[in-house]
PDB file of C-alpha atoms in Angstrom:
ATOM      1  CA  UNK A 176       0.000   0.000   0.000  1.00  0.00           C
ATOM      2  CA  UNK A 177       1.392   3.430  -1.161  1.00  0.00           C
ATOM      3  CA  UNK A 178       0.877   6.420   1.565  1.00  0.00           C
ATOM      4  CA  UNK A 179       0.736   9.634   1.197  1.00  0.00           C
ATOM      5  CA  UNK A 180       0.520  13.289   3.093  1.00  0.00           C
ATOM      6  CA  UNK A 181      -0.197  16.600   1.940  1.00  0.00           C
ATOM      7  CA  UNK A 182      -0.438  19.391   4.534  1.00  0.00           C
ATOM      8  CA  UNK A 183      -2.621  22.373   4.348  1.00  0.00           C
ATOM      9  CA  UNK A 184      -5.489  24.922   6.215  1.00  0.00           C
ATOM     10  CA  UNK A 185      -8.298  24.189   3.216  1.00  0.00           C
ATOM     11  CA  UNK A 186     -10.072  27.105   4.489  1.00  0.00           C
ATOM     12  CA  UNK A 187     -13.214  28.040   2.121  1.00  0.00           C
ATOM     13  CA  UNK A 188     -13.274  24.675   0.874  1.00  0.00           C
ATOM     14  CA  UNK A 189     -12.842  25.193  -3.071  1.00  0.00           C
ATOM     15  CA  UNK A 190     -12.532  22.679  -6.378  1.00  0.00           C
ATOM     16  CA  UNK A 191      -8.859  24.116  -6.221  1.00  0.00           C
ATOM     17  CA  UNK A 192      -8.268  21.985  -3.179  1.00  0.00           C
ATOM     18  CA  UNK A 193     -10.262  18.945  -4.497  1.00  0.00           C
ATOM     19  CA  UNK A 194      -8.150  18.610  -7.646  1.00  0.00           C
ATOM     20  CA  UNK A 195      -5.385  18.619  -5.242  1.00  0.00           C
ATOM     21  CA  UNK A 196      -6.267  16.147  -3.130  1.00  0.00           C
ATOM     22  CA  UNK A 197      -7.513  13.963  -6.053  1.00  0.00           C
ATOM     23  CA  UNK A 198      -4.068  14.173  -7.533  1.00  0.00           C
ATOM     24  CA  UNK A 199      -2.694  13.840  -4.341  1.00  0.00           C
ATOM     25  CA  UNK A 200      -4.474  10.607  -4.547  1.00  0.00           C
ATOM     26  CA  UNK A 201      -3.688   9.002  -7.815  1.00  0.00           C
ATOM     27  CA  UNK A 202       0.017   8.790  -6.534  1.00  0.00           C
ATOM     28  CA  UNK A 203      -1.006   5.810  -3.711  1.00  0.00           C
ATOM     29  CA  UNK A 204      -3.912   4.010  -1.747  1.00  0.00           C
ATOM     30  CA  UNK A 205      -4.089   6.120   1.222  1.00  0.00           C
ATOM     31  CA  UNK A 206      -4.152   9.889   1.478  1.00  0.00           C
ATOM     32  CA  UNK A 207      -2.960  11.587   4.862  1.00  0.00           C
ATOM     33  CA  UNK A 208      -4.205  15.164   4.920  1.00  0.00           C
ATOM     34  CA  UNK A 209      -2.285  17.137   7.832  1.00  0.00           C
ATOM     35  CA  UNK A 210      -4.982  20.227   8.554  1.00  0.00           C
ATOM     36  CA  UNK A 211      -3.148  23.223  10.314  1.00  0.00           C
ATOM     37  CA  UNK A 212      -4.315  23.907  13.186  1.00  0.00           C
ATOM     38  CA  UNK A 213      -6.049  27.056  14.063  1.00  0.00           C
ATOM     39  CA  UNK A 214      -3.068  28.013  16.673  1.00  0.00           C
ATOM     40  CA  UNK A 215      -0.942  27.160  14.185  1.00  0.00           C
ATOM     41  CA  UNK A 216      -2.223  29.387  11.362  1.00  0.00           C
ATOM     42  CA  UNK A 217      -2.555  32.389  13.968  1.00  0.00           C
ATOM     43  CA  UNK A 218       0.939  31.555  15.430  1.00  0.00           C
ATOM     44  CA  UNK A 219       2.952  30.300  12.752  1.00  0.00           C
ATOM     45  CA  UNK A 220       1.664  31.686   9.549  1.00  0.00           C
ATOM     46  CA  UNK A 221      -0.399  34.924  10.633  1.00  0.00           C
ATOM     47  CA  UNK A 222      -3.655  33.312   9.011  1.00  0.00           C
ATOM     48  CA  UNK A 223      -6.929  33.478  10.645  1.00  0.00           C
ATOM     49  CA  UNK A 224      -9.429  30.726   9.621  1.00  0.00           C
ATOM     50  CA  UNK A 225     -13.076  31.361   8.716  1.00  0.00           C
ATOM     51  CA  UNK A 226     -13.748  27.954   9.588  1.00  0.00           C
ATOM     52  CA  UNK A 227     -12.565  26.501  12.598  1.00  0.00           C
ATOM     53  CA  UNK A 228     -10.281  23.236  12.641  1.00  0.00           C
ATOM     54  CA  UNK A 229     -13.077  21.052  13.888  1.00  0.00           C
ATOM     55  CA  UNK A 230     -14.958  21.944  10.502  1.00  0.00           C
ATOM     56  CA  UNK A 231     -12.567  22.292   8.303  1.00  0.00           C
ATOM     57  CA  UNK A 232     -11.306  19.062   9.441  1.00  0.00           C
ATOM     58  CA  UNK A 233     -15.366  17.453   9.170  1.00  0.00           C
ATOM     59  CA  UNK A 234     -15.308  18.847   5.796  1.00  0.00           C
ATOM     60  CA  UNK A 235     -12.079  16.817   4.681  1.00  0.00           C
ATOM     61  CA  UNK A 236     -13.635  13.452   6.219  1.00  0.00           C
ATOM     62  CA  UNK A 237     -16.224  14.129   4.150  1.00  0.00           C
ATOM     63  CA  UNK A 238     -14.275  14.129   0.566  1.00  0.00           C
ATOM     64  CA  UNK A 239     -14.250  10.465  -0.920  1.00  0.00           C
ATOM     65  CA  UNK A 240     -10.118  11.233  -1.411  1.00  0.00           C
ATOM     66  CA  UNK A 241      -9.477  11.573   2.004  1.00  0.00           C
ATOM     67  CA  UNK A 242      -8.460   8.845   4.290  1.00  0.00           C
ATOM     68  CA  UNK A 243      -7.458  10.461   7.315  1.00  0.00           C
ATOM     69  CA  UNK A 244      -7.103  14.174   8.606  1.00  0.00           C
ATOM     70  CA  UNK A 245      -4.419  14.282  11.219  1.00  0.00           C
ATOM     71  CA  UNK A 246      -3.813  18.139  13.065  1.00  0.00           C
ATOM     72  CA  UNK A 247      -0.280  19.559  11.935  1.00  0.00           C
ATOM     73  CA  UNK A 248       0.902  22.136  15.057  1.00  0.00           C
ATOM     74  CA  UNK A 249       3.754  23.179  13.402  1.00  0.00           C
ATOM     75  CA  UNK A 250       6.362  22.931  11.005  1.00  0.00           C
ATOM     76  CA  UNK A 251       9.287  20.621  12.448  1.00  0.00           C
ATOM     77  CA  UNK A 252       6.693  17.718  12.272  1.00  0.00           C
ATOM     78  CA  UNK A 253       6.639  16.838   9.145  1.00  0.00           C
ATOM     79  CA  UNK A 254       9.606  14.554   9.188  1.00  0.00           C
ATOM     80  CA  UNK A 255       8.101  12.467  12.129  1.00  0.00           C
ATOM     81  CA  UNK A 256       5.041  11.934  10.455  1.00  0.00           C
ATOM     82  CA  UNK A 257       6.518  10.888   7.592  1.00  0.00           C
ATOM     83  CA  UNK A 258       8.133   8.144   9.534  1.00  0.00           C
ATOM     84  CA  UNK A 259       5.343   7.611  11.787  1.00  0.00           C
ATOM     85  CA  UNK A 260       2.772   6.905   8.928  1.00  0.00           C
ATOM     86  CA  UNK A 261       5.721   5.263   6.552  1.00  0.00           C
ATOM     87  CA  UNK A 262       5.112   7.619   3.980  1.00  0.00           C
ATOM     88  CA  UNK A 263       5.903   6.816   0.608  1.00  0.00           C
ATOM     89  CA  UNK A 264       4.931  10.293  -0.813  1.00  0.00           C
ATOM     90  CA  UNK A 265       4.719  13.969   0.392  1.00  0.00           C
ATOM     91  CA  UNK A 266       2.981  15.820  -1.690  1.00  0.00           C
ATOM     92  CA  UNK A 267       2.561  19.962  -1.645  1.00  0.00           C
ATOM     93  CA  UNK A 268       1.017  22.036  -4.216  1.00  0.00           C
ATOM     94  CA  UNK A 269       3.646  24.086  -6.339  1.00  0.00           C
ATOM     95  CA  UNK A 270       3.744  26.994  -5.016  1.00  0.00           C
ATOM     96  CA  UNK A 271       5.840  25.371  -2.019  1.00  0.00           C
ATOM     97  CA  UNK A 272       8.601  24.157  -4.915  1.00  0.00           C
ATOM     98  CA  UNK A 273      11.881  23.191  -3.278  1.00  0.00           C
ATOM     99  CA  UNK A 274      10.809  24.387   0.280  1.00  0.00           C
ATOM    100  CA  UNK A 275      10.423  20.495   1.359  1.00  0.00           C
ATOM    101  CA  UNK A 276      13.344  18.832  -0.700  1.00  0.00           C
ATOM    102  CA  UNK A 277      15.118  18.416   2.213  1.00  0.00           C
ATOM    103  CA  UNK A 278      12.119  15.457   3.330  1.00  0.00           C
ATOM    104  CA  UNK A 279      13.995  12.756   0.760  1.00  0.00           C
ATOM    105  CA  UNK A 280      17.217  13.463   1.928  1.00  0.00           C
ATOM    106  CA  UNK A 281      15.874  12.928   5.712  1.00  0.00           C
ATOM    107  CA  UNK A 282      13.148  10.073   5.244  1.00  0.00           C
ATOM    108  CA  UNK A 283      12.552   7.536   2.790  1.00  0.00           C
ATOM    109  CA  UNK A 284       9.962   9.168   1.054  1.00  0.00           C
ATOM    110  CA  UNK A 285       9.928  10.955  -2.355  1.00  0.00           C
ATOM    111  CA  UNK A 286       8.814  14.819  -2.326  1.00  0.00           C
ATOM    112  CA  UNK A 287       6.132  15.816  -5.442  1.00  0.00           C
ATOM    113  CA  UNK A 288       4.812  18.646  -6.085  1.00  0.00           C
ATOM    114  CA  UNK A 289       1.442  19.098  -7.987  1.00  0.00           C
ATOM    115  CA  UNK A 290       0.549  22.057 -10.437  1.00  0.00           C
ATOM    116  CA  UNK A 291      -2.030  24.275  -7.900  1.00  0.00           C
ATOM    117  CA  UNK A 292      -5.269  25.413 -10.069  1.00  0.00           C
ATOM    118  CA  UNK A 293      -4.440  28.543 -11.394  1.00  0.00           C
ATOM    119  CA  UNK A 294      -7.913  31.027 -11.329  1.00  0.00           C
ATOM    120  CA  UNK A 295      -8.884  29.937  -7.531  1.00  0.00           C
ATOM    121  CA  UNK A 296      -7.421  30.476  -4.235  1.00  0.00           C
ATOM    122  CA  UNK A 297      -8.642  30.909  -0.709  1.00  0.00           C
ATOM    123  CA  UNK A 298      -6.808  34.459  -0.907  1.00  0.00           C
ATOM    124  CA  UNK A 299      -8.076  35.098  -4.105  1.00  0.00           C
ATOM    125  CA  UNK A 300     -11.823  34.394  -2.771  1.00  0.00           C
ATOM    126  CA  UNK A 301     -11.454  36.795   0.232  1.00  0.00           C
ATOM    127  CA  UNK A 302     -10.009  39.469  -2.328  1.00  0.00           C
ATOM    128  CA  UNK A 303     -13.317  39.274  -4.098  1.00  0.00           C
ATOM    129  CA  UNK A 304     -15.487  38.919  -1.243  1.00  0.00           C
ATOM    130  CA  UNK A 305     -13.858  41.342   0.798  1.00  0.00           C
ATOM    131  CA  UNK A 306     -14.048  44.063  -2.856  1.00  0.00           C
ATOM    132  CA  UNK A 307     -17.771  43.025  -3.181  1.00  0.00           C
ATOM    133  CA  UNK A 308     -18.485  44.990   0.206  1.00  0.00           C
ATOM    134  CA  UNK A 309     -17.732  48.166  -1.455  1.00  0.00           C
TER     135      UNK A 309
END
């Protein structure tokens, strides 16, 4: 059986993030999805969630790519779950390129990274919501 991870907030749910995670997919048998944590987006990355984790996290379980939602607290664990869940992939959407190489030189696992889907974005979505209220 081929694992895999991806890591990400998925806040405002979109199809951008369900082509990723069906890509993420077609690479194994069993998709990982590490969902930051709301601490961690406020503490780490500066990002405050409209959902919470615990929905964010119910709407993942609920996509037929998804095998299991773990919570990612910060950024030094990505190695240990890697060898905690014997990864065989990590996967990131491009816009990470090159920030994770240094996972295949530390774990057995190869690092991919997956074209993102070019017109949508959480960011871009506030953007418009956020210029609609003027």
């Amino acid at each position: 059986m081929k694992k895999i991870i991806t890591y990400g907030t998925f806040d405002l749910l979109h199809y951008g993030h369900i082509n990723l995670l069906r890509r993420a997919k077609e690479q194994g048998d069993y998709l990982i999805v590490a969902l930051s944590t709301d601490e961690f987006n406020w503490n780490q990355k500066q990002k405050k969630c409209y959902f919470e984790y615990d929905k964010r996290k119910q709407l993942l379980e609920a996509i037929r790519y998804v095998d299991l939602v773990i919570p990612e607290n910060s950024w030094e664990q990505k190695i240990s779950d890697v060898q905690e869940f014997k990864i065989d992939k990590f996967i990131m959407g491009d816009d990470w390129a090159g920030k994770f190489d240094f996972i295949e030189n530390e774990t057995d696992a190869e690092v991919i990274y997956l074209p993102r889907t070019p017109e949508i974005s959480t960011t871009q979505i506030k953007k418009d919501l956020e210029a609609k209220k003027k």
